[in-house]
Each structure stands twice: as C-alpha cells, then as structure tokens.
C-alpha cells in the first residue's frame, strides 16, 4: 500500500522524491524566488516541469542499437547508477520475462534478472530460466515440493539475492503481505487491460480480453503496469499503452495485439526503474522521467 498521504494537485519540485535514489535532486526550472511557493497552490503546466541534476552522460557500448529500438534514442546510461538486481515472478509461458531478460542482455535495461519465482515448476518461464542459468524458486508452498517456500522464507531468500525490484509477469498467485511490506514501491505487475477497467480477482489471461470485447464499451485496450499492493490490480498505475479493439476482434487477436505492446512497455518501464527515473508526485502518483527529455514526466 502507498505510505504517502494523498493530497490533491501536484507537489512542488522539491517535494518530489525518487524513492529508489533519495539523494537525487530535482530542481524547478523556475527561479527559486518565484512567489508564492508552489506547494501552496495548484501550479500551471509550465511550473510542473523539472530539471534533473545528472552525472555526465556517456554512450552505452553494449547492445545499444537493439536497446534504441526498444526504448528510444541513442543516449546511453547515466554514470554512477548501480546496476539493479531483478526478480521476475511467472506462472506461464513467460514471454514478458523473456523480453525483459533479452533487454538486460542487450544493454537496454541496466539490471540483471538474478532469480525467477514461480508456482508452476514446469511452466515455459521456468524452463527458459533454467536454460539460461537463472535460479528458479518455487512459491508458494506446494505439496510434494519440499523446496517450495513459505512467504517469510521467500522474503529472506530474495534478500540473499539483494533484489532491488520484483517484476510480476503473469504470476497468478496473490502476492503475500510479507513481500509487499518487505519491498515497498519495488514490486510491479503487468496487466493486459487499461486498469482500473477489467481488473481484479478473476480477470486474468484470456478472460480479460473476452470481457473487454463482450462489454462492447471499449474501442481501446492495452497493457497497464502498476505497483503491487495487497489486492489484485489495485496498486498505483505507473504506465499504460493503448491498442485499438477492432469490431470483429476475437479475444485471441486482441490478446496478441496487447501482448506485443506489453513486451515493449515492460522493457521501457524496467529500464526506467533500473535507471532511477521514477519520481513520486505528492499525491502518490508515480511518474516516469523521459530518457529523451529529462524535463518531461509521464
Ligand atoms: C500477460 O498478458 C500479462 O499481462 C498477464 O499475464 C500474461 C503473461 O504472459 N499478467 P506471458 O507469460 O508473459 O507470455
């Protein structure tokens, strides 16, 4: 759950904090003498633009061309930003997992997937992980699987991997409160609809796309990446992308269109997390700082 108080409107620049890097400084583009303080009123759009102090930019040598095709222009990573350790949770085929993994290898994501967690030891994602030498952890406790973990053991095992972020990618079990509390603002999930529509318990897999089409109310759908709290699909929304819903779409056709967008979006968001480009608005809304234009947040 969000720990911040919810307040209306935007905060002043100095109030935005990057949770991943509390030392990072965000400065307003306005002169500091500009009266009255932004924190006391709703600013104009111009006033919510920020300048970020960064280390000098370097070009990234490894795999940048592939990275550019996924996340934009040719500017490389900032120096001084530590490479992050990622855990991915899957229950199924794991195409999002593969997409992010390939992006880490190509240099598009400044992190490494160091462990995979699954409740289905034989699923496609687990098979891929073993093939790539990524350790696989079983969670939750499964009968006849002595290696499977309880929630507290999962937390302590993830600690041993020094996990920075947890990416849920088609993991069908509810995340235990122990994990949510152990990793505040560090667990994200991808959902194949534009939340808050078509989300919550029971909305998973093809059921989501069938419901979108059956509703007749949606001309657009698309993936949402959100932070994870103790319920299904209710955490703060971090990013969304839109795809059209065609009049004669089957659920399978819509799912394929959304999934393609998911792969791009998860790489973009994982890159932003690992490069510490997430800022939190005073009202608790997470924003992604553009890589191309550090003054732009979305
Ligand atoms: C995706 O559609 C994702 O949105 C949902 O589960 C599916 C996982 O697909 N949470 P894959 O296993 O990554 O192919």
Short mmCIF file of C-alpha atoms and ligand atoms in Angstrom, two decimals:
data_model
loop_
_atom_site.label_atom_id
_atom_site.label_comp_id
_atom_site.label_asym_id
_atom_site.label_seq_id
_atom_site.Cartn_x
_atom_site.Cartn_y
_atom_site.Cartn_z
CA UNK A 1 0.00 0.00 0.00
CA UNK A 2 1.09 3.58 -0.56
CA UNK A 3 2.64 5.01 2.55
CA UNK A 4 2.34 8.62 1.39
CA UNK A 5 -0.56 10.87 2.33
CA UNK A 6 -2.87 11.57 -0.61
CA UNK A 7 -3.14 15.26 -1.41
CA UNK A 8 -4.82 16.96 -4.36
CA UNK A 9 -2.80 18.63 -7.11
CA UNK A 10 0.88 18.49 -7.93
CA UNK A 11 3.66 19.00 -5.46
CA UNK A 12 6.49 21.42 -5.75
CA UNK A 13 9.66 20.16 -7.34
CA UNK A 14 11.50 19.93 -4.07
CA UNK A 15 8.78 17.69 -2.68
CA UNK A 16 9.09 15.07 -5.35
CA UNK A 17 11.25 12.23 -4.15
CA UNK A 18 12.81 9.45 -6.07
CA UNK A 19 12.34 6.53 -3.74
CA UNK A 20 14.97 4.48 -5.46
CA UNK A 21 17.52 7.27 -5.08
CA UNK A 22 16.57 9.65 -2.32
CA UNK A 23 19.78 11.62 -2.86
CA UNK A 24 18.86 12.56 -6.40
CA UNK A 25 17.96 16.22 -6.64
CA UNK A 26 15.09 17.54 -8.72
CA UNK A 27 15.11 21.30 -9.17
CA UNK A 28 12.37 23.55 -10.51
CA UNK A 29 13.08 25.33 -13.77
CA UNK A 30 11.65 28.49 -12.20
CA UNK A 31 13.75 30.91 -10.20
CA UNK A 32 13.72 29.96 -6.55
CA UNK A 33 12.29 33.40 -5.68
CA UNK A 34 9.14 32.77 -7.72
CA UNK A 35 6.22 33.63 -5.35
CA UNK A 36 4.15 32.14 -3.86
CA UNK A 37 5.58 28.68 -3.11
CA UNK A 38 4.21 26.02 -5.45
CA UNK A 39 3.34 23.83 -2.52
CA UNK A 40 0.62 26.29 -1.54
CA UNK A 41 -1.33 26.24 -4.81
CA UNK A 42 -2.01 24.20 -7.95
CA UNK A 43 0.77 25.08 -10.42
CA UNK A 44 0.34 25.76 -14.12
CA UNK A 45 1.55 23.06 -16.52
CA UNK A 46 4.73 25.08 -17.14
CA UNK A 47 5.51 25.04 -13.47
CA UNK A 48 5.43 21.27 -13.16
CA UNK A 49 8.41 20.92 -15.44
CA UNK A 50 11.62 19.92 -13.70
CA UNK A 51 15.29 19.99 -14.38
CA UNK A 52 17.24 16.99 -13.10
CA UNK A 53 20.81 17.08 -11.99
CA UNK A 54 22.61 14.14 -13.51
CA UNK A 55 26.07 12.85 -13.84
CA UNK A 56 27.61 13.48 -17.29
CA UNK A 57 26.09 11.31 -19.99
CA UNK A 58 28.04 8.53 -21.60
CA UNK A 59 27.22 6.41 -24.56
CA UNK A 60 26.50 2.79 -23.74
CA UNK A 61 28.63 0.48 -25.80
CA UNK A 62 26.91 -2.90 -25.45
CA UNK A 63 23.88 -3.69 -27.47
CA UNK A 64 22.76 -0.09 -27.73
CA UNK A 65 21.28 -0.45 -31.19
CA UNK A 66 18.90 -3.12 -30.02
CA UNK A 67 18.19 -1.04 -26.95
CA UNK A 68 17.37 2.01 -29.08
CA UNK A 69 14.74 0.11 -30.97
CA UNK A 70 13.04 -0.71 -27.67
CA UNK A 71 13.37 2.43 -25.61
CA UNK A 72 14.10 5.35 -27.85
CA UNK A 73 17.11 7.47 -28.65
CA UNK A 74 20.81 6.78 -28.54
CA UNK A 75 21.69 8.36 -25.22
CA UNK A 76 23.39 5.79 -23.06
CA UNK A 77 23.09 5.17 -19.35
CA UNK A 78 23.98 7.71 -16.73
CA UNK A 79 27.23 7.01 -14.98
CA UNK A 80 27.17 6.31 -11.28
CA UNK A 81 23.88 4.43 -11.33
CA UNK A 82 24.24 0.97 -9.87
CA UNK A 83 23.07 -1.95 -11.96
CA UNK A 84 19.95 -3.38 -10.35
CA UNK A 85 19.08 -6.94 -9.33
CA UNK A 86 15.69 -8.08 -10.57
CA UNK A 87 13.45 -10.98 -9.56
CA UNK A 88 10.72 -12.00 -12.01
CA UNK A 89 7.61 -13.96 -11.00
CA UNK A 90 5.80 -16.06 -13.63
CA UNK A 91 3.17 -18.80 -13.81
CA UNK A 92 3.01 -19.33 -17.55
CA UNK A 93 4.81 -19.03 -20.85
CA UNK A 94 6.91 -16.12 -19.71
CA UNK A 95 7.10 -14.11 -22.92
CA UNK A 96 7.31 -10.85 -20.94
CA UNK A 97 10.03 -12.39 -18.80
CA UNK A 98 11.97 -13.35 -21.93
CA UNK A 99 11.50 -9.90 -23.39
CA UNK A 100 12.91 -8.17 -20.30
CA UNK A 101 15.68 -10.75 -19.98
CA UNK A 102 16.77 -10.17 -23.57
CA UNK A 103 16.73 -6.42 -22.94
CA UNK A 104 19.04 -6.85 -19.92
CA UNK A 105 21.45 -8.85 -22.06
CA UNK A 106 21.26 -6.27 -24.88
CA UNK A 107 22.00 -3.39 -22.53
CA UNK A 108 18.56 -1.79 -22.84
CA UNK A 109 17.83 -2.45 -19.15
CA UNK A 110 20.50 -1.54 -16.61
CA UNK A 111 19.90 -4.59 -14.47
CA UNK A 112 20.08 -8.36 -14.30
CA UNK A 113 17.38 -10.94 -13.69
CA UNK A 114 19.05 -12.88 -10.92
CA UNK A 115 16.20 -15.16 -9.89
CA UNK A 116 12.86 -16.45 -11.17
CA UNK A 117 9.97 -17.24 -8.84
CA UNK A 118 7.14 -19.49 -9.97
CA UNK A 119 4.27 -21.58 -8.63
CA UNK A 120 4.47 -23.81 -11.72
CA UNK A 121 7.87 -25.52 -11.88
CA UNK A 122 7.18 -26.85 -15.38
CA UNK A 123 5.89 -23.64 -16.95
CA UNK A 124 7.53 -22.10 -20.00
CA UNK A 125 9.05 -19.29 -17.97
CA UNK A 126 10.72 -21.73 -15.55
CA UNK A 127 12.05 -23.86 -18.39
CA UNK A 128 13.51 -20.76 -20.06
CA UNK A 129 15.09 -19.61 -16.78
CA UNK A 130 16.81 -22.95 -16.17
CA UNK A 131 18.04 -22.95 -19.74
CA UNK A 132 19.60 -19.52 -19.19
CA UNK A 133 21.13 -20.48 -15.84
CA UNK A 134 18.76 -18.30 -13.82
CA UNK A 135 17.91 -19.91 -10.43
CA UNK A 136 14.25 -20.91 -10.04
CA UNK A 137 12.43 -20.63 -6.71
CA UNK A 138 9.09 -22.29 -6.02
CA UNK A 139 6.47 -20.24 -4.25
CA UNK A 140 4.02 -20.66 -2.54
CA UNK A 141 4.38 -23.91 -0.65
CA UNK A 142 3.42 -26.81 -2.92
CA UNK A 143 2.64 -30.31 -1.66
CA UNK A 144 5.26 -32.84 -2.74
CA UNK A 145 7.71 -29.98 -3.44
CA UNK A 146 9.93 -29.78 -0.35
CA UNK A 147 11.89 -26.94 -1.94
CA UNK A 148 8.86 -24.66 -2.22
CA UNK A 149 8.80 -21.70 0.14
CA UNK A 150 6.51 -20.03 2.64
CA UNK A 151 6.14 -16.25 2.41
CA UNK A 152 8.70 -15.44 5.13
CA UNK A 153 11.24 -17.79 3.59
CA UNK A 154 10.65 -16.22 0.19
CA UNK A 155 11.42 -12.78 1.63
CA UNK A 156 14.61 -13.96 3.27
CA UNK A 157 15.69 -15.83 0.14
CA UNK A 158 15.13 -12.76 -2.03
CA UNK A 159 17.19 -10.76 0.47
CA UNK A 160 20.11 -13.06 -0.19
CA UNK A 161 19.92 -12.09 -3.87
CA UNK A 162 19.95 -8.37 -2.98
CA UNK A 163 16.83 -7.83 -5.03
CA UNK A 164 16.06 -4.22 -5.94
CA UNK A 165 12.86 -4.76 -7.92
CA UNK A 166 10.33 -7.53 -8.38
CA UNK A 167 8.59 -7.80 -11.75
CA UNK A 168 5.41 -9.85 -11.88
CA UNK A 169 4.86 -11.18 -15.37
CA UNK A 170 1.83 -13.43 -15.47
CA UNK A 171 2.14 -14.65 -11.86
CA UNK A 172 -1.31 -15.86 -10.88
CA UNK A 173 -0.98 -16.05 -7.10
CA UNK A 174 -1.72 -13.15 -4.79
CA UNK A 175 1.47 -11.55 -3.52
CA UNK A 176 1.67 -12.10 0.26
CA UNK A 177 1.58 -9.11 2.55
CA UNK A 178 5.02 -10.06 3.90
CA UNK A 179 6.52 -9.47 0.46
CA UNK A 180 4.58 -6.25 -0.19
CA UNK A 181 5.83 -4.85 3.11
CA UNK A 182 9.40 -6.04 2.60
CA UNK A 183 9.63 -4.34 -0.82
CA UNK A 184 7.71 -1.06 -0.66
CA UNK A 185 7.35 0.64 -4.05
CA UNK A 186 9.54 -2.02 -5.56
CA UNK A 187 7.06 -4.59 -6.91
CA UNK A 188 5.33 -4.04 -10.25
CA UNK A 189 2.88 -6.10 -12.26
CA UNK A 190 1.74 -6.07 -15.87
CA UNK A 191 -1.96 -6.46 -16.59
CA UNK A 192 -3.42 -6.82 -20.09
CA UNK A 193 -6.14 -4.16 -19.86
CA UNK A 194 -6.35 -0.45 -19.21
CA UNK A 195 -6.83 -0.54 -15.44
CA UNK A 196 -8.90 0.17 -13.49
CA UNK A 197 -11.17 -1.36 -16.16
CA UNK A 198 -11.26 -5.15 -16.42
CA UNK A 199 -9.04 -5.79 -13.42
CA UNK A 200 -9.31 -7.53 -10.07
CA UNK A 201 -9.81 -11.10 -8.94
CA UNK A 202 -10.89 -13.36 -11.79
CA UNK A 203 -9.61 -11.04 -14.52
CA UNK A 204 -6.58 -12.85 -15.89
CA UNK A 205 -5.42 -14.28 -19.19
CA UNK A 206 -7.98 -14.62 -21.94
CA UNK A 207 -10.80 -13.78 -19.52
CA UNK A 208 -9.68 -10.16 -19.62
CA UNK A 209 -9.81 -9.89 -23.41
CA UNK A 210 -13.13 -11.74 -23.61
CA UNK A 211 -14.60 -9.31 -21.08
CA UNK A 212 -13.26 -6.29 -22.99
CA UNK A 213 -14.88 -7.50 -26.22
CA UNK A 214 -18.11 -8.62 -24.54
CA UNK A 215 -18.56 -5.28 -22.83
CA UNK A 216 -18.98 -3.59 -26.19
CA UNK A 217 -17.90 -0.46 -24.37
CA UNK A 218 -14.22 -0.48 -25.24
CA UNK A 219 -12.79 0.73 -28.52
CA UNK A 220 -9.34 0.66 -26.94
CA UNK A 221 -7.47 -1.70 -24.67
CA UNK A 222 -3.81 -2.15 -23.76
CA UNK A 223 -1.39 -3.08 -21.02
CA UNK A 224 -1.06 -1.40 -17.63
CA UNK A 225 1.99 -1.63 -15.41
CA UNK A 226 1.19 -0.86 -11.79
CA UNK A 227 2.76 -1.10 -8.37
CA UNK A 228 1.59 -4.05 -6.32
CA UNK A 229 -0.33 -3.79 -3.08
CA UNK A 230 -2.18 -6.43 -1.08
CA UNK A 231 -5.05 -6.76 -3.57
CA UNK A 232 -5.28 -7.76 -7.20
CA UNK A 233 -4.65 -4.94 -9.70
CA UNK A 234 -5.32 -2.01 -7.35
CA UNK A 235 -1.84 -0.53 -6.86
CA UNK A 236 -0.73 2.80 -8.31
CA UNK A 237 -0.57 2.89 -12.09
CA UNK A 238 2.88 3.56 -13.47
CA UNK A 239 2.43 3.22 -17.25
CA UNK A 240 -0.15 2.32 -19.87
CA UNK A 241 -0.21 1.87 -23.63
CA UNK A 242 -3.21 1.82 -25.92
CA UNK A 243 -4.11 -0.58 -28.71
CA UNK A 244 -7.32 -0.50 -30.78
CA UNK A 245 -10.09 -3.02 -30.27
CA UNK A 246 -11.42 -3.86 -33.71
CA UNK A 247 -15.11 -4.53 -34.34
CA UNK A 248 -14.53 -8.13 -35.40
CA UNK A 249 -11.71 -8.96 -32.96
CA UNK A 250 -11.57 -12.36 -31.32
CA UNK A 251 -10.15 -12.48 -27.81
CA UNK A 252 -7.06 -14.22 -29.23
CA UNK A 253 -6.45 -11.47 -31.77
CA UNK A 254 -6.83 -8.76 -29.17
CA UNK A 255 -4.58 -10.67 -26.74
CA UNK A 256 -1.84 -10.91 -29.37
CA UNK A 257 -2.05 -7.18 -30.11
CA UNK A 258 -1.91 -6.31 -26.41
CA UNK A 259 0.91 -8.79 -25.69
CA UNK A 260 3.11 -7.26 -28.36
CA UNK A 261 2.65 -3.89 -26.66
CA UNK A 262 3.31 -5.48 -23.25
CA UNK A 263 6.74 -6.61 -24.33
CA UNK A 264 7.73 -3.07 -25.34
CA UNK A 265 6.18 -1.46 -22.29
CA UNK A 266 7.75 -3.82 -19.76
CA UNK A 267 11.19 -3.15 -21.20
CA UNK A 268 10.62 0.61 -21.11
CA UNK A 269 9.44 0.51 -17.50
CA UNK A 270 12.17 -1.88 -16.36
CA UNK A 271 14.71 0.47 -17.96
CA UNK A 272 13.21 3.44 -16.11
CA UNK A 273 13.25 1.60 -12.78
CA UNK A 274 16.83 0.49 -13.17
CA UNK A 275 17.97 3.97 -14.25
CA UNK A 276 16.16 5.52 -11.28
CA UNK A 277 13.87 7.55 -13.50
CA UNK A 278 10.77 7.12 -11.29
CA UNK A 279 9.55 10.14 -9.32
CA UNK A 280 6.57 10.23 -6.96
CA UNK A 281 4.08 13.05 -7.13
CA UNK A 282 2.91 14.39 -3.78
CA UNK A 283 -0.46 12.70 -4.21
CA UNK A 284 1.26 9.32 -4.54
CA UNK A 285 1.18 9.02 -8.32
CA UNK A 286 4.38 7.52 -9.75
CA UNK A 287 5.79 9.25 -12.83
CA UNK A 288 8.42 8.17 -15.33
CA UNK A 289 11.02 10.68 -16.35
CA UNK A 290 11.62 10.67 -20.09
CA UNK A 291 15.01 9.43 -21.18
CA UNK A 292 14.99 11.76 -24.17
CA UNK A 293 13.81 14.83 -22.33
CA UNK A 294 14.65 14.84 -18.60
CA UNK A 295 12.23 17.75 -18.12
CA UNK A 296 9.31 15.59 -19.14
CA UNK A 297 7.43 13.21 -16.82
CA UNK A 298 4.54 10.98 -17.79
C1 LIG B 1 0.30 -11.18 -19.86
O1 LIG B 1 -0.79 -10.96 -20.70
C2 LIG B 1 0.24 -10.27 -18.68
O2 LIG B 1 -0.38 -9.06 -18.95
C3 LIG B 1 -0.57 -11.06 -17.70
O3 LIG B 1 -0.21 -12.39 -17.89
C4 LIG B 1 0.25 -12.56 -19.22
C5 LIG B 1 1.59 -13.19 -19.14
O4 LIG B 1 2.03 -13.57 -20.42
N1 LIG B 1 -0.36 -10.61 -16.34
P1 LIG B 1 3.48 -14.15 -20.61
O5 LIG B 1 3.60 -15.33 -19.67
O6 LIG B 1 4.44 -13.07 -20.27
O7 LIG B 1 3.55 -14.56 -22.04
#
